Every structure is written in structure tokens, then in C-alpha cells.
Amino acid sequence: MKMQAEVIREGELEKRSDSLFQLWKKKLVVLTKDSLSLFPDGHKRAKGKELGFGSILKVDCVERTGKYIYFTIVTKDRKEIDFRCPDQSCWNASITMALIDFQNKRAIQDFKSRQEMEQALEQKLLLREV
């Protein structure tokens, strides 16, 4: 059973559709420390799409107009997903900060793992010498 992650922020974002007309569609968005979940029609009852931070490379292309902030989430497979939010909502900053926090924690875990493996190897080599 999957545990519910702590919600950092919840609200509405607009996502550009992949269709020919590239219409902006409102989505209910739930930001956690590990992912960004998108729900159609503003309801969490429907099946949402989860973008895990492990699959996100960066938040890019920030542009401000008078009314909106436009930004793009780039996935590790180079897919670009375009969003916009009201200028004052700063969703792009919230997502960017959560992504940086996730990436920093992952880097620390990887570093500690490498250190533990190196120490285990050193111990093994020392035991051979004895």
C-alpha cells in the first residue's frame, strides 16, 4: 500500500494540450516532496497523472506576461510539458524548489552509498592482508 505523501502545495495550473490546437486546460495540481500530480477537471477523484521528480530534469523557459507566468517541465527523456499560472501564484518557483530539494537529497544518498561501498571494499582488502 502506497503511503500518502505530505502535500507541499495544492491548486490550479493550466497545461497546454498536445493536440493540434494546443489549448490550455485547467488541472488540479498536487505538489509533494517527490512528485507533481495532475488531475483533470479539477477533481482528485479522477485518475491523475504523476510526474515523479526522479523523471524530471528541470523546470525551464520561464516567461512573464502581464497576466501569466509560462514555464516548461523537461523530463529526462526530453519531453517538454508546458504550463502557465497566474502571475502572482509563483507555481514555477514552488515546483523548482521542491525539485531542487529532491535532487539534493538524492545526491546526498548517492554520495553516502558510494562512501559505504568504498569503506566496505577497504575493510575487505584489509582483512585479506591480515
mmCIF file of C-alpha atoms in Angstrom:
data_model
loop_
_atom_site.group_PDB
_atom_site.id
_atom_site.type_symbol
_atom_site.label_atom_id
_atom_site.label_comp_id
_atom_site.label_asym_id
_atom_site.label_seq_id
_atom_site.Cartn_x
_atom_site.Cartn_y
_atom_site.Cartn_z
ATOM 1 C CA MET A 1 0.000 0.000 0.000
ATOM 2 C CA LYS A 2 1.395 3.386 -1.053
ATOM 3 C CA MET A 3 1.644 5.985 1.718
ATOM 4 C CA GLN A 4 0.164 9.431 1.119
ATOM 5 C CA ALA A 5 2.981 11.932 0.673
ATOM 6 C CA GLU A 6 2.877 15.229 2.527
ATOM 7 C CA VAL A 7 1.347 17.902 0.316
ATOM 8 C CA ILE A 8 3.541 20.980 -0.134
ATOM 9 C CA ARG A 9 1.039 22.838 -2.257
ATOM 10 C CA GLU A 10 -2.274 22.205 -3.984
ATOM 11 C CA GLY A 11 -4.088 24.350 -6.501
ATOM 12 C CA GLU A 12 -4.831 25.058 -10.124
ATOM 13 C CA LEU A 13 -2.446 25.241 -13.075
ATOM 14 C CA GLU A 14 -3.092 25.338 -16.787
ATOM 15 C CA LYS A 15 -1.364 22.774 -19.012
ATOM 16 C CA ARG A 16 -1.012 23.134 -22.755
ATOM 17 C CA SER A 17 -2.556 20.158 -24.535
ATOM 18 C CA ASP A 18 -0.617 18.033 -27.001
ATOM 19 C CA SER A 19 -3.424 18.346 -29.552
ATOM 20 C CA LEU A 20 -3.176 20.214 -32.820
ATOM 21 C CA PHE A 21 -4.797 23.347 -31.360
ATOM 22 C CA GLN A 22 -2.636 23.321 -28.199
ATOM 23 C CA LEU A 23 -5.408 24.566 -25.935
ATOM 24 C CA TRP A 24 -4.779 25.451 -22.304
ATOM 25 C CA LYS A 25 -6.600 23.096 -19.926
ATOM 26 C CA LYS A 26 -7.056 23.661 -16.203
ATOM 27 C CA LYS A 27 -5.683 20.953 -13.937
ATOM 28 C CA LEU A 28 -5.810 20.439 -10.217
ATOM 29 C CA VAL A 29 -2.179 20.079 -9.188
ATOM 30 C CA VAL A 30 -0.788 18.479 -6.043
ATOM 31 C CA LEU A 31 2.891 19.099 -5.270
ATOM 32 C CA THR A 32 4.665 16.787 -2.807
ATOM 33 C CA LYS A 33 8.325 16.337 -1.936
ATOM 34 C CA ASP A 34 8.572 13.532 -4.518
ATOM 35 C CA SER A 35 6.202 14.431 -7.348
ATOM 36 C CA LEU A 36 3.757 16.670 -9.141
ATOM 37 C CA SER A 37 0.333 15.100 -9.722
ATOM 38 C CA LEU A 38 -2.113 16.450 -12.297
ATOM 39 C CA PHE A 39 -5.832 15.754 -12.110
ATOM 40 C CA PRO A 40 -8.243 16.516 -14.955
ATOM 41 C CA ASP A 41 -11.228 18.780 -14.452
ATOM 42 C CA GLY A 42 -10.060 19.922 -11.019
ATOM 43 C CA HIS A 43 -11.061 16.706 -9.207
ATOM 44 C CA LYS A 44 -8.821 14.339 -7.257
ATOM 45 C CA ARG A 45 -11.451 11.631 -7.689
ATOM 46 C CA ALA A 46 -10.362 11.063 -11.292
ATOM 47 C CA LYS A 47 -7.150 9.187 -12.065
ATOM 48 C CA GLY A 48 -4.315 11.681 -12.056
ATOM 49 C CA LYS A 49 -1.006 11.697 -13.873
ATOM 50 C CA GLU A 50 2.013 11.686 -11.596
ATOM 51 C CA LEU A 51 5.294 13.247 -12.654
ATOM 52 C CA GLY A 52 7.847 11.840 -10.238
ATOM 53 C CA PHE A 53 10.815 14.118 -9.609
ATOM 54 C CA GLY A 54 13.101 11.207 -10.485
ATOM 55 C CA SER A 55 11.870 11.564 -14.070
ATOM 56 C CA ILE A 56 12.143 15.380 -14.231
ATOM 57 C CA LEU A 57 15.328 17.005 -15.475
ATOM 58 C CA LYS A 58 14.463 20.667 -14.896
ATOM 59 C CA VAL A 59 11.940 23.478 -14.883
ATOM 60 C CA ASP A 60 12.766 25.729 -17.806
ATOM 61 C CA CYS A 61 11.691 28.589 -20.071
ATOM 62 C CA VAL A 62 10.168 30.932 -17.538
ATOM 63 C CA GLU A 63 8.439 33.862 -19.238
ATOM 64 C CA ARG A 64 6.270 36.523 -17.663
ATOM 65 C CA THR A 65 3.495 38.365 -19.399
ATOM 66 C CA GLY A 66 1.163 40.822 -17.718
ATOM 67 C CA LYS A 67 -1.214 38.083 -16.620
ATOM 68 C CA TYR A 68 0.668 34.746 -16.627
ATOM 69 C CA ILE A 69 3.942 33.031 -15.906
ATOM 70 C CA TYR A 70 4.754 30.411 -18.559
ATOM 71 C CA PHE A 71 7.148 27.574 -17.786
ATOM 72 C CA THR A 72 8.161 24.177 -19.108
ATOM 73 C CA ILE A 73 8.942 20.986 -17.239
ATOM 74 C CA VAL A 74 11.568 18.974 -19.108
ATOM 75 C CA THR A 75 11.638 15.235 -18.379
ATOM 76 C CA LYS A 76 14.753 13.051 -18.510
ATOM 77 C CA ASP A 77 13.535 11.620 -21.838
ATOM 78 C CA ARG A 78 13.474 15.238 -23.145
ATOM 79 C CA LYS A 79 9.685 15.554 -23.259
ATOM 80 C CA GLU A 80 8.541 19.127 -22.664
ATOM 81 C CA ILE A 81 5.311 19.867 -20.784
ATOM 82 C CA ASP A 82 4.130 23.476 -20.914
ATOM 83 C CA PHE A 83 2.285 25.179 -18.068
ATOM 84 C CA ARG A 84 1.040 28.608 -17.185
ATOM 85 C CA CYS A 85 -0.189 30.103 -13.925
ATOM 86 C CA PRO A 86 -1.433 33.498 -12.771
ATOM 87 C CA ASP A 87 1.492 35.896 -12.349
ATOM 88 C CA GLN A 88 1.274 36.144 -8.552
ATOM 89 C CA SER A 89 0.853 32.416 -7.831
ATOM 90 C CA CYS A 90 4.563 31.515 -8.329
ATOM 91 C CA TRP A 91 3.847 27.840 -9.049
ATOM 92 C CA ASN A 92 7.047 27.664 -11.100
ATOM 93 C CA ALA A 93 9.100 28.661 -8.048
ATOM 94 C CA SER A 94 7.332 26.125 -5.798
ATOM 95 C CA ILE A 95 7.942 23.298 -8.274
ATOM 96 C CA THR A 96 11.554 24.352 -8.859
ATOM 97 C CA MET A 97 12.328 24.484 -5.122
ATOM 98 C CA ALA A 98 10.728 21.066 -4.499
ATOM 99 C CA LEU A 99 12.685 19.594 -7.444
ATOM 100 C CA ILE A 100 15.980 21.052 -6.180
ATOM 101 C CA ASP A 101 15.305 19.693 -2.687
ATOM 102 C CA PHE A 102 14.551 16.241 -4.149
ATOM 103 C CA GLN A 103 17.705 16.296 -6.312
ATOM 104 C CA ASN A 104 19.884 17.430 -3.385
ATOM 105 C CA LYS A 105 18.551 14.646 -1.137
ATOM 106 C CA ARG A 106 19.132 12.083 -3.889
ATOM 107 C CA ALA A 107 22.710 13.346 -4.424
ATOM 108 C CA ILE A 108 23.438 13.048 -0.687
ATOM 109 C CA GLN A 109 22.020 9.498 -0.630
ATOM 110 C CA ASP A 110 24.141 8.542 -3.664
ATOM 111 C CA PHE A 111 27.258 10.030 -2.052
ATOM 112 C CA LYS A 112 26.656 8.174 1.222
ATOM 113 C CA SER A 113 26.054 4.943 -0.689
ATOM 114 C CA ARG A 114 29.342 5.319 -2.559
ATOM 115 C CA GLN A 115 31.161 6.081 0.689
ATOM 116 C CA GLU A 116 29.712 2.978 2.355
ATOM 117 C CA MET A 117 30.691 0.816 -0.621
ATOM 118 C CA GLU A 118 34.236 2.214 -0.607
ATOM 119 C CA GLN A 119 34.551 1.613 3.148
ATOM 120 C CA ALA A 120 33.291 -1.946 2.767
ATOM 121 C CA LEU A 121 35.814 -2.541 -0.013
ATOM 122 C CA GLU A 122 38.628 -1.104 2.122
ATOM 123 C CA GLN A 123 37.610 -3.367 5.017
ATOM 124 C CA LYS A 124 37.609 -6.377 2.695
ATOM 125 C CA LEU A 125 41.086 -5.504 1.408
ATOM 126 C CA LEU A 126 42.400 -5.013 4.967
ATOM 127 C CA LEU A 127 41.031 -8.395 6.014
ATOM 128 C CA ARG A 128 42.824 -10.029 3.084
ATOM 129 C CA GLU A 129 46.116 -8.525 4.216
ATOM 130 C CA VAL A 130 45.741 -9.961 7.706
#
